[in-house]
Short mmCIF file of C-alpha atoms in Angstrom, two decimals:
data_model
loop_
_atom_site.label_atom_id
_atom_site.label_comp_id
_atom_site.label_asym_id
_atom_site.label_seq_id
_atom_site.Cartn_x
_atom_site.Cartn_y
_atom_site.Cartn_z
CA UNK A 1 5.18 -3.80 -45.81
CA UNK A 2 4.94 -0.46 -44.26
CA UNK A 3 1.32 -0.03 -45.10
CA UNK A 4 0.57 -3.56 -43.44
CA UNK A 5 2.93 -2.05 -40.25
CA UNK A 6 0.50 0.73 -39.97
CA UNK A 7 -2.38 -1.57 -40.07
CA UNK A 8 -1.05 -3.34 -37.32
CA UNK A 9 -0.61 -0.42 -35.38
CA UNK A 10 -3.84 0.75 -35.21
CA UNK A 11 -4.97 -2.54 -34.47
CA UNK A 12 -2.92 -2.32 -31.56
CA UNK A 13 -4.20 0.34 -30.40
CA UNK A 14 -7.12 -1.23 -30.42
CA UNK A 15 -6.58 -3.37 -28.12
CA UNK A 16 -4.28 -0.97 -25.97
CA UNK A 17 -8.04 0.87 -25.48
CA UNK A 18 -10.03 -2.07 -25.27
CA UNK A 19 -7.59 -3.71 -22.35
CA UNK A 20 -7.93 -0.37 -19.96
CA UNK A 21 -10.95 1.46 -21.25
CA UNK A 22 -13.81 -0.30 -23.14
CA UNK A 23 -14.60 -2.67 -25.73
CA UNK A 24 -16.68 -0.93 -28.31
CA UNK A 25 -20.19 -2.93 -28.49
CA UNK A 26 -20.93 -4.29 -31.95
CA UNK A 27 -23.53 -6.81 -33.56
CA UNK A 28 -21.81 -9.56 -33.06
CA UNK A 29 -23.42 -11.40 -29.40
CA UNK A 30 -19.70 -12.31 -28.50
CA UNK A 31 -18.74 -9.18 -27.98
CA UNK A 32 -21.63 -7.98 -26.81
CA UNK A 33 -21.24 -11.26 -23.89
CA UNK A 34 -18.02 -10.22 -23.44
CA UNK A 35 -19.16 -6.53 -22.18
CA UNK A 36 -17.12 -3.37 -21.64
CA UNK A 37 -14.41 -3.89 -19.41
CA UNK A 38 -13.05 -0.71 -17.73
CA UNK A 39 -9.36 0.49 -16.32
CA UNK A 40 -11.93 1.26 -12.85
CA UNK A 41 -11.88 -2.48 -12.33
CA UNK A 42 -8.03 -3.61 -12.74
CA UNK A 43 -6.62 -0.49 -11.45
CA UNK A 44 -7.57 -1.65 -8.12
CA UNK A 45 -5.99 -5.07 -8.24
CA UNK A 46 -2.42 -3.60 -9.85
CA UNK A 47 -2.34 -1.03 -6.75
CA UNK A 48 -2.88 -3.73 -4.20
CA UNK A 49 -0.08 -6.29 -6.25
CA UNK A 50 2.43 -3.18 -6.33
CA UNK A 51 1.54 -2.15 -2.87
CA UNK A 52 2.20 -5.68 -1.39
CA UNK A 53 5.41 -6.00 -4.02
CA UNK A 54 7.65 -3.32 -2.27
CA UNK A 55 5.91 -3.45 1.29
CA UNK A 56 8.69 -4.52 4.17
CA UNK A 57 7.68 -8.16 5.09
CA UNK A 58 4.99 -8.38 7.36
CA UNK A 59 3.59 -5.30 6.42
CA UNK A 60 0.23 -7.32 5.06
CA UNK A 61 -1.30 -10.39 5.72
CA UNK A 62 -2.38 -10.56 2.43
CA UNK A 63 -4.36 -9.21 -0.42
CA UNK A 64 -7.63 -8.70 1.52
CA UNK A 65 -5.69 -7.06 4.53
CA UNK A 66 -3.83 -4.66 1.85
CA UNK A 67 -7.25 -3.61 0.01
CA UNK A 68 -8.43 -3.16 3.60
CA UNK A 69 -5.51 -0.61 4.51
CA UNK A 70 -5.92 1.23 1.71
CA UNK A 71 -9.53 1.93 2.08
CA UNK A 72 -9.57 2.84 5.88
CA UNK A 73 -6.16 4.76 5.89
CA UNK A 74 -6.68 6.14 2.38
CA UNK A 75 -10.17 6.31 1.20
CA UNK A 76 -11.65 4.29 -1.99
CA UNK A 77 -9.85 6.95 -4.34
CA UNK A 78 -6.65 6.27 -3.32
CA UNK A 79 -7.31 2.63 -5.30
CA UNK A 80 -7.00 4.61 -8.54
CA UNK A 81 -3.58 6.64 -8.16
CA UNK A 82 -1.97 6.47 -10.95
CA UNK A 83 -4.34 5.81 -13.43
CA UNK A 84 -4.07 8.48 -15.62
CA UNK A 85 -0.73 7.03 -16.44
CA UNK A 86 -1.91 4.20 -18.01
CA UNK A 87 -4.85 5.79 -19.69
CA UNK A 88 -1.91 7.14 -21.66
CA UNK A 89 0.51 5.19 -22.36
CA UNK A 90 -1.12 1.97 -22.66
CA UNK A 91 -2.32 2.54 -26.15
CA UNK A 92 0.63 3.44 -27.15
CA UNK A 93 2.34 0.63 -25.84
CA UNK A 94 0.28 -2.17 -26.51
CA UNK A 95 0.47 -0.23 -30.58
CA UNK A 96 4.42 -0.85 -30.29
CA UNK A 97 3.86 -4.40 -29.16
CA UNK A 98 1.62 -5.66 -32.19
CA UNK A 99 3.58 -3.39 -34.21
CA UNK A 100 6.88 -5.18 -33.72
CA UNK A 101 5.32 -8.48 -33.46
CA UNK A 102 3.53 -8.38 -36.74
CA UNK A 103 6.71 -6.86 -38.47
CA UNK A 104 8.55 -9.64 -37.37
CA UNK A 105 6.52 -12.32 -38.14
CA UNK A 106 6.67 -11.05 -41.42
CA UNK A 107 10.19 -11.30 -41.72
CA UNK A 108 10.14 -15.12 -40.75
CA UNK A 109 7.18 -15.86 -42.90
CA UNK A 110 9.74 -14.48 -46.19
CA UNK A 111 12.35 -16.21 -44.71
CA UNK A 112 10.06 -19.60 -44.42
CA UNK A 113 8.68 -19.00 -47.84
CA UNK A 114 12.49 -18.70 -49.21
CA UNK A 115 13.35 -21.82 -48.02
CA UNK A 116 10.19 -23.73 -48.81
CA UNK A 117 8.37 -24.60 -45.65
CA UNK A 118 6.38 -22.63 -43.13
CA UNK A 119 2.60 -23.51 -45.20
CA UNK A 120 1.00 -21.51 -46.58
CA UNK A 121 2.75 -18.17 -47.76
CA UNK A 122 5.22 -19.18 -45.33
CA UNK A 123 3.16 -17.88 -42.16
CA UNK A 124 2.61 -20.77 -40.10
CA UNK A 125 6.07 -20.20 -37.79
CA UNK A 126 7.78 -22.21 -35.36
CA UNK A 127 7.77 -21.70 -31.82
CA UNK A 128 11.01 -20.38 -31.63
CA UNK A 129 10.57 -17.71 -34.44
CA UNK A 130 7.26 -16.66 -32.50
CA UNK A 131 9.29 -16.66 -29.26
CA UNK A 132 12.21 -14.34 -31.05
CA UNK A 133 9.18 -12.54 -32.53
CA UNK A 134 7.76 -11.94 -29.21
CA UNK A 135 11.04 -10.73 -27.57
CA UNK A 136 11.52 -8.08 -30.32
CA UNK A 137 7.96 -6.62 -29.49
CA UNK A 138 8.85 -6.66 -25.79
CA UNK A 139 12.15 -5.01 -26.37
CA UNK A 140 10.31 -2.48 -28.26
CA UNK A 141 7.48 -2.06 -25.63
CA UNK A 142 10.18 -1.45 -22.99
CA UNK A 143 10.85 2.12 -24.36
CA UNK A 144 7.52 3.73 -23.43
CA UNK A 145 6.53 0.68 -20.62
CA UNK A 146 9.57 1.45 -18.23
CA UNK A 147 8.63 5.37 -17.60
CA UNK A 148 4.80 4.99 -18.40
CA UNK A 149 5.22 2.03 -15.48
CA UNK A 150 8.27 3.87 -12.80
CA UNK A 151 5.45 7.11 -12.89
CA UNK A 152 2.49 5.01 -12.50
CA UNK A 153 4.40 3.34 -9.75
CA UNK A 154 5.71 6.52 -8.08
CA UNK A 155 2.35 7.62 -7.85
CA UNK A 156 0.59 4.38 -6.27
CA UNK A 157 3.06 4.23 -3.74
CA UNK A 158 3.57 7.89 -1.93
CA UNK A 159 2.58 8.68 1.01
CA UNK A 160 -1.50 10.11 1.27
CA UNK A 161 -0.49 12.92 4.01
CA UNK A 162 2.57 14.54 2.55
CA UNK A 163 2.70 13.53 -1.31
CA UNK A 164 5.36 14.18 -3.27
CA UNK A 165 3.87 14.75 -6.89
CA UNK A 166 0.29 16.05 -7.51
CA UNK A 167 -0.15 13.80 -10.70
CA UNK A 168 2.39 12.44 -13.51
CA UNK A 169 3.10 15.32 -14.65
CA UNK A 170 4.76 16.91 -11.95
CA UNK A 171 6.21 13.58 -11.41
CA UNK A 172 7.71 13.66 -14.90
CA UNK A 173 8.80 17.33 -14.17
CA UNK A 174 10.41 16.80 -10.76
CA UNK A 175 12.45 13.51 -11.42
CA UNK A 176 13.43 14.67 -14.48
CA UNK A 177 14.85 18.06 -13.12
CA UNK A 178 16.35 16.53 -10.16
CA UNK A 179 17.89 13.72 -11.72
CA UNK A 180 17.77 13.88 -15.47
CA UNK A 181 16.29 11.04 -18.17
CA UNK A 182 18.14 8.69 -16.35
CA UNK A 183 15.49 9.27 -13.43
CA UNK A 184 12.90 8.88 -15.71
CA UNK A 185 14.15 5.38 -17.10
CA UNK A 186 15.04 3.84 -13.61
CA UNK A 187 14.48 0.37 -13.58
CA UNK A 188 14.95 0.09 -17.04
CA UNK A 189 17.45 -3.07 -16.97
CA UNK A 190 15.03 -5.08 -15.42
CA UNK A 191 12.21 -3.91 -17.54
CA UNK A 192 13.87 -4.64 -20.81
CA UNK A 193 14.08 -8.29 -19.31
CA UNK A 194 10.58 -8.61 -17.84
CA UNK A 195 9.35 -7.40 -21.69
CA UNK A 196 11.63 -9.40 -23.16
CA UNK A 197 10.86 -13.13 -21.64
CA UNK A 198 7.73 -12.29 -20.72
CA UNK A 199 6.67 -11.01 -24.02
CA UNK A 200 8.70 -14.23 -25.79
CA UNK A 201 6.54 -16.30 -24.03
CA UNK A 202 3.20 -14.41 -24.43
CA UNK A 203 3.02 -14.23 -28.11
CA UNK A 204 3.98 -17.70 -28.21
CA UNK A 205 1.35 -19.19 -26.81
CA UNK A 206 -1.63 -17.14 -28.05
CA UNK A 207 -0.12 -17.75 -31.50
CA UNK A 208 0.62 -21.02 -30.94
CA UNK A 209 -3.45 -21.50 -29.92
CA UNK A 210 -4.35 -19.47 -32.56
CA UNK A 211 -2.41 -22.25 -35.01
CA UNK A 212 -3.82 -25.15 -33.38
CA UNK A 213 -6.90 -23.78 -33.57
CA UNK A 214 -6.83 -23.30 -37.83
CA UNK A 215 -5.41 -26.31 -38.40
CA UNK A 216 -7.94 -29.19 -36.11
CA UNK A 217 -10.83 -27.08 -38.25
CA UNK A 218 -9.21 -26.06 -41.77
CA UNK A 219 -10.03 -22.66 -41.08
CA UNK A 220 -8.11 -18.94 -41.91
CA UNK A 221 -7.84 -16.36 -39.05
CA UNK A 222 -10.68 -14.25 -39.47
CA UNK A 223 -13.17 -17.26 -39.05
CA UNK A 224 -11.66 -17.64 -35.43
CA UNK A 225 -14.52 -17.08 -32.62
CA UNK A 226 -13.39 -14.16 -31.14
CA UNK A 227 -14.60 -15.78 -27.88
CA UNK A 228 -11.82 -18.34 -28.22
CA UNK A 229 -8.94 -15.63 -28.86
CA UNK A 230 -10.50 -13.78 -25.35
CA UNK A 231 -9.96 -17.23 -24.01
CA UNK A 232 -6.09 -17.66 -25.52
CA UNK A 233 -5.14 -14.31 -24.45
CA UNK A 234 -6.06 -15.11 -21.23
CA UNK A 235 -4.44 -18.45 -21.03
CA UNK A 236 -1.45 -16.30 -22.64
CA UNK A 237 -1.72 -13.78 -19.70
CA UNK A 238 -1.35 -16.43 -17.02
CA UNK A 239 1.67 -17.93 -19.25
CA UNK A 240 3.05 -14.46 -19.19
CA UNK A 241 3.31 -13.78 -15.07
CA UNK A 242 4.14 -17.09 -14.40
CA UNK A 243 7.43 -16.16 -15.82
CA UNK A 244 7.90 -12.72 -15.38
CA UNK A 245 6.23 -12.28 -11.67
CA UNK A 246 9.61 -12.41 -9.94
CA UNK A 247 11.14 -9.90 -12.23
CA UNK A 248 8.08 -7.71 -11.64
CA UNK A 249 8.54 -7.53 -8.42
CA UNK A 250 12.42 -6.70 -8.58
CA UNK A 251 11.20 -3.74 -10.93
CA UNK A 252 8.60 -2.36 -8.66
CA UNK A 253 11.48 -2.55 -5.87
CA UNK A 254 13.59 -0.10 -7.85
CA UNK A 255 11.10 1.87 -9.47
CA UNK A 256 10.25 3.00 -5.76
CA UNK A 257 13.61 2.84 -4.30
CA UNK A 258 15.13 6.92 -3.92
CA UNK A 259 17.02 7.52 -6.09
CA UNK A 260 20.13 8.33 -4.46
CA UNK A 261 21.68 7.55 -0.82
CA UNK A 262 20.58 10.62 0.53
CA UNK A 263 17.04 10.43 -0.78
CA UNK A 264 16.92 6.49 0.42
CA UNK A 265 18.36 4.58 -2.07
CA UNK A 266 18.77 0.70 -0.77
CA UNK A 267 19.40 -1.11 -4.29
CA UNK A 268 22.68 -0.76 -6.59
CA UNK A 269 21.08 -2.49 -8.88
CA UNK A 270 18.49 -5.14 -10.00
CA UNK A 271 20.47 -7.98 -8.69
CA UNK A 272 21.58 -6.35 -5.54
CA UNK A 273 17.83 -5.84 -4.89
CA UNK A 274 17.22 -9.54 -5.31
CA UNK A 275 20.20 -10.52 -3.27
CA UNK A 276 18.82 -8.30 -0.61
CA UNK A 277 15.59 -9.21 -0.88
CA UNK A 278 16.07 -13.11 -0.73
CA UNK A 279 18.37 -12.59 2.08
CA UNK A 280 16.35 -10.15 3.95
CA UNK A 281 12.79 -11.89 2.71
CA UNK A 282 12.84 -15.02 1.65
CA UNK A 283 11.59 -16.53 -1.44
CA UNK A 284 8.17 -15.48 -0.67
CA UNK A 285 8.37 -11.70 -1.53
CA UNK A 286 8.85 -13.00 -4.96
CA UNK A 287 5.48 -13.67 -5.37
CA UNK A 288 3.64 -11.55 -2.82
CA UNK A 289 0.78 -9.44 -4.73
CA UNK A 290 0.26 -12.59 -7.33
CA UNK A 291 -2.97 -12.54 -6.11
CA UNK A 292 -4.27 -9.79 -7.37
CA UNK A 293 -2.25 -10.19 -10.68
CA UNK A 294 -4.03 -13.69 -11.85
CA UNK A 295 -7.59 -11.96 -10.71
CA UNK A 296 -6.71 -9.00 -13.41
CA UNK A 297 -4.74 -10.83 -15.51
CA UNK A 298 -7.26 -12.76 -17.93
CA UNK A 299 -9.29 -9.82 -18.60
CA UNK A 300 -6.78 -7.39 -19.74
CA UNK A 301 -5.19 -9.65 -21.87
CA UNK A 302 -8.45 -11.39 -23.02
CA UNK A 303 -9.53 -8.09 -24.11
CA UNK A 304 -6.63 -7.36 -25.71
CA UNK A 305 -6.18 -10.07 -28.44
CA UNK A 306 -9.92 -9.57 -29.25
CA UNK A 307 -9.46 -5.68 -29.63
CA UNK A 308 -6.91 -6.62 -31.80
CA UNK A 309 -8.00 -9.06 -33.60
CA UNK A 310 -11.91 -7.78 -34.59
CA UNK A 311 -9.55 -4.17 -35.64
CA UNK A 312 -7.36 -6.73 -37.32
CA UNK A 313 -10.07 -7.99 -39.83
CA UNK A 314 -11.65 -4.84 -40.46
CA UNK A 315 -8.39 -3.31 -41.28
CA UNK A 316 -7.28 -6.06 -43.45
CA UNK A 317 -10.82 -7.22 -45.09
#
């Protein structure tokens, strides 16, 4: 088991790099259709979403007006602050994620085999065990995705004029002298529940298309198109901020609140920043910069699940 756990590591890594880098051309004309998709177009679209997240109402008219801002007021570099961040961390993360998922699964597939049922070598799980399965590698996730995310964050949002960090790692190195590793992890509540459903729900459906999938043609894994798992992890994507926008949102709030009274602080806590905010807001705010989000969405995640699984069969062939 722990070889196969390293296996589906690197896999996920593999599609950590392919979702903010490149996918690697190869033979194979899907991948070559599907091109090499690069962190220079997303990183755009998150700034605007988190810019328009934790903006004072009013402050935008909407996504075109924020894009707009940014350019006059900040010049087209300012759309990439932060992205060395996920350049990073993202690897790593999206490694955890298939990591813990893939363990997991595992696990359930014994425990289906034990008890006679599941097909095939036990593997074909319910949607429940892929939901638990998906939590676990969202829970995992959390521990690298809450600072890699709070920096990124930090960095998108200060002002042009006067900032406050020249890059994440003087970020890193202020908060954490000024306030400790609890500075580092702030917002880490609500990010250990936007990984968790979120997460739940995204491996559930992809998996859940990947089954249906196999069993309408009799087919294994490996003899999927990989066009049709870019086209499940972006259906997967969309599944995934549909439920987890509003959280998102809460998280960006106090990832870029100060961090005490004196330094600004407005929010307690995650649900006296929603109280706040819904009183203060409306139900609006809690989906301002979605926008952006579903125009992003579909290729990250597409990429993903095909990084992972074209590493996936050459890893396990």
């Amino acid at each position: 088991m722990a070889g196969n756990t390293i296996k589906d590591l690197a896999a996920g890594t593999a599609g950590g790099i392919a979702q903010v880098s490149a996918l690697c051309s190869a033979d194979d004309s899907d991948v070559e259709f599907f091109g090499r998709w690069k962190v220079l177009v997303g990183q755009p679209f998150d700034i605007v979403k988190v810019r328009m997240q934790t903006s004072p109402k009013g402050t935008y008219t909407g996504m075109l007006d924020c894009a707009g801002g940014i350019l006059k007021n900040e010049g087209p570099l300012a759309f990439y602050k932060g992205t060395l961040t996920p350049l990073l961390g993202i690897g790593l993360c999206v490694s955890i994620q298939f990591g813990a998922l893939e363990y997991t699964k595992r696990v359930f597939a014994a425990h289906n085999l034990a008890h006679g049922k599941g097909g095939e070598e036990g593997k074909s799980l319910g949607a429940g065990q892929l939901f638990a399965a998906g939590v676990t590698a969202g829970l995992a996730n959390g521990f690298v995705s809450g600072p890699v995310e709070h920096i990124r964050i930090r960095l998108q949002t200060q002002s042009n004029t006067s900032p406050m960090y020249n890059g994440p790692l003087d970020a890193i190195k202020k908060i954490y002298s000024q306030h400790g590793i609890a500075g580092i992890y702030k917002g880490q509540c609500v990010t250990f529940l936007r990984e968790a459903s979120g997460y739940g729900i995204y491996f559930m459906v992809y998996e859940k298309l990947v089954q249906r999938e196999m069993s309408q043609k009799g087919i294994r894994r490996e003899q999927i198109n990989p066009l049709n798992a870019v086209l499940y992890g972006a259906t997967a994507g969309y599944a995934l901020w549909a439920i987890i926008y509003p959280i998102d949102m809460i998280k960006s709030r106090m990832q870029t609140d100060g961090f005490t009274p004196s330094t600004g602080q407005k929010y307690a806590s995650a649900r006296d920043c929603m109280r706040k905010v819904w009183r203060t807001e409306g139900i609006a705010a809690f989906t301002r910069g979605l926008g952006p989000t579903l125009i992003r969405s579909p290729f990250a995640n597409g990429a993903t699940f095909l990084g992972y699984e074209l590493a996936s069969r050459v890893l396990y062939s």
